Coordinates of C-alpha atoms in Angstrom, one line a residue:
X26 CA -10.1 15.1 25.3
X27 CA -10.6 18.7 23.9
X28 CA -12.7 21.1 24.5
X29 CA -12.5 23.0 21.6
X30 CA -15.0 22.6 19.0
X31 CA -13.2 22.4 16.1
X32 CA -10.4 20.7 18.1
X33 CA -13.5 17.8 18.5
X34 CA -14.1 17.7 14.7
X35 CA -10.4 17.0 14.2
X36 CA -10.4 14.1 17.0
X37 CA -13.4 12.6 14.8
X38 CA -12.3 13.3 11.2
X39 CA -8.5 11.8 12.1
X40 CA -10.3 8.4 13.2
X41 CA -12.1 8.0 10.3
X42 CA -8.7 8.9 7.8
X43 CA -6.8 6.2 10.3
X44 CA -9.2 4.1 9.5
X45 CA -9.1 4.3 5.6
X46 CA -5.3 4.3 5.9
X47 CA -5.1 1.5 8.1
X48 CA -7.9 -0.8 5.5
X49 CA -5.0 0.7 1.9
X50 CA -2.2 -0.2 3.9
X51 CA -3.6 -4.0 4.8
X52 CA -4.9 -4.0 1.4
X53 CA -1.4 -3.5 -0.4
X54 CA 0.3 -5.5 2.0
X55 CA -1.9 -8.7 0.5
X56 CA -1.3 -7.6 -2.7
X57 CA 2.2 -7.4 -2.3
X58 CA 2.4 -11.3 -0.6
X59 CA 0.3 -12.7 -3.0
X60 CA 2.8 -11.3 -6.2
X61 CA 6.1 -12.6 -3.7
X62 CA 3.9 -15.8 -4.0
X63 CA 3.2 -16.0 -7.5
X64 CA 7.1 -14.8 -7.8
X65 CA 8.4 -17.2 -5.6
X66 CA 5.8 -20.4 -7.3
X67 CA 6.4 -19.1 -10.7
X68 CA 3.0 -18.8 -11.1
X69 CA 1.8 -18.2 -14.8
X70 CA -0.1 -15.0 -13.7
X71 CA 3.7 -13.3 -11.8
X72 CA 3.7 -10.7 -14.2
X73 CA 0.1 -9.5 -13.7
X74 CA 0.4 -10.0 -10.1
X75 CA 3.5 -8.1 -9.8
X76 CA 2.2 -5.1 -12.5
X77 CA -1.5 -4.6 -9.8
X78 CA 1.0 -4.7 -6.6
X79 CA 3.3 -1.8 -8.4
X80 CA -0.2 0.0 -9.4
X81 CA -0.9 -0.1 -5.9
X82 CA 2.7 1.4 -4.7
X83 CA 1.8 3.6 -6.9
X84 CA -1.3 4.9 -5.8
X85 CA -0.6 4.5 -1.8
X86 CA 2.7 6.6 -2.9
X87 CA 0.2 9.6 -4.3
X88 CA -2.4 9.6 -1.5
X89 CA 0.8 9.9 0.7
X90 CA 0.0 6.4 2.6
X91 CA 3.8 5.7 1.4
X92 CA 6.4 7.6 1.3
X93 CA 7.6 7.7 -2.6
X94 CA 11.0 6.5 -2.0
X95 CA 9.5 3.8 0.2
X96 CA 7.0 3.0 -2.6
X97 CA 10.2 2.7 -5.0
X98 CA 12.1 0.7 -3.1
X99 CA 9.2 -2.0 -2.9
X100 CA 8.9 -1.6 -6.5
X101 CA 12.3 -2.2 -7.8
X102 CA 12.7 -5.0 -5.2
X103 CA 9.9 -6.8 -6.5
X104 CA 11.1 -6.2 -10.1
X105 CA 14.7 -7.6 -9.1
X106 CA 13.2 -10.9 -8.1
X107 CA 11.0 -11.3 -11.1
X108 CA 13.9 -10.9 -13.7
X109 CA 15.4 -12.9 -10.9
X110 CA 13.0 -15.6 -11.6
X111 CA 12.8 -15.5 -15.2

């Protein structure tokens, strides 16, 4: 535990940025399962499923939740299986 002032701000303001990290992060991985879902039932909605779960990559990649290549590499791999699908 510190002992430091400011070093006890930090502790605080680090649990509550874990915490909004941790809610993006469970948030896009549902996102992401439920376009590999509508991919994988050829849903009529795939398209729109798969354009809000690269949004998200997207936006995790600029608050720096993602890394960008990791944010990429989710992106064209969920492209690939929906020209995959047709």
């Amino acid at each position: 535990m510190p002992n430091i002032k400011s070093a006890k701000k930090r502790v605080k303001v680090i649990e509550v940025k874990t915490l909004q990290n941790k809610i993006v992060k469970s948030n896009l991985k549902t996102i992401l399962k439920k376009a590999e879902l509508a991919i994988a039932e050829n849903a009529a909605n795939k398209e729109e499923a798969v354009r809000l779960a690269i949004k998200k990559l997207d936006q995790a990649a600029a608050k720096g939740i993602l890394h960008k290549n990791n944010a990429a590499r989710k992106k064209a791999s969920l492209i690939c299986k929906l020209n995959k699908a047709g």
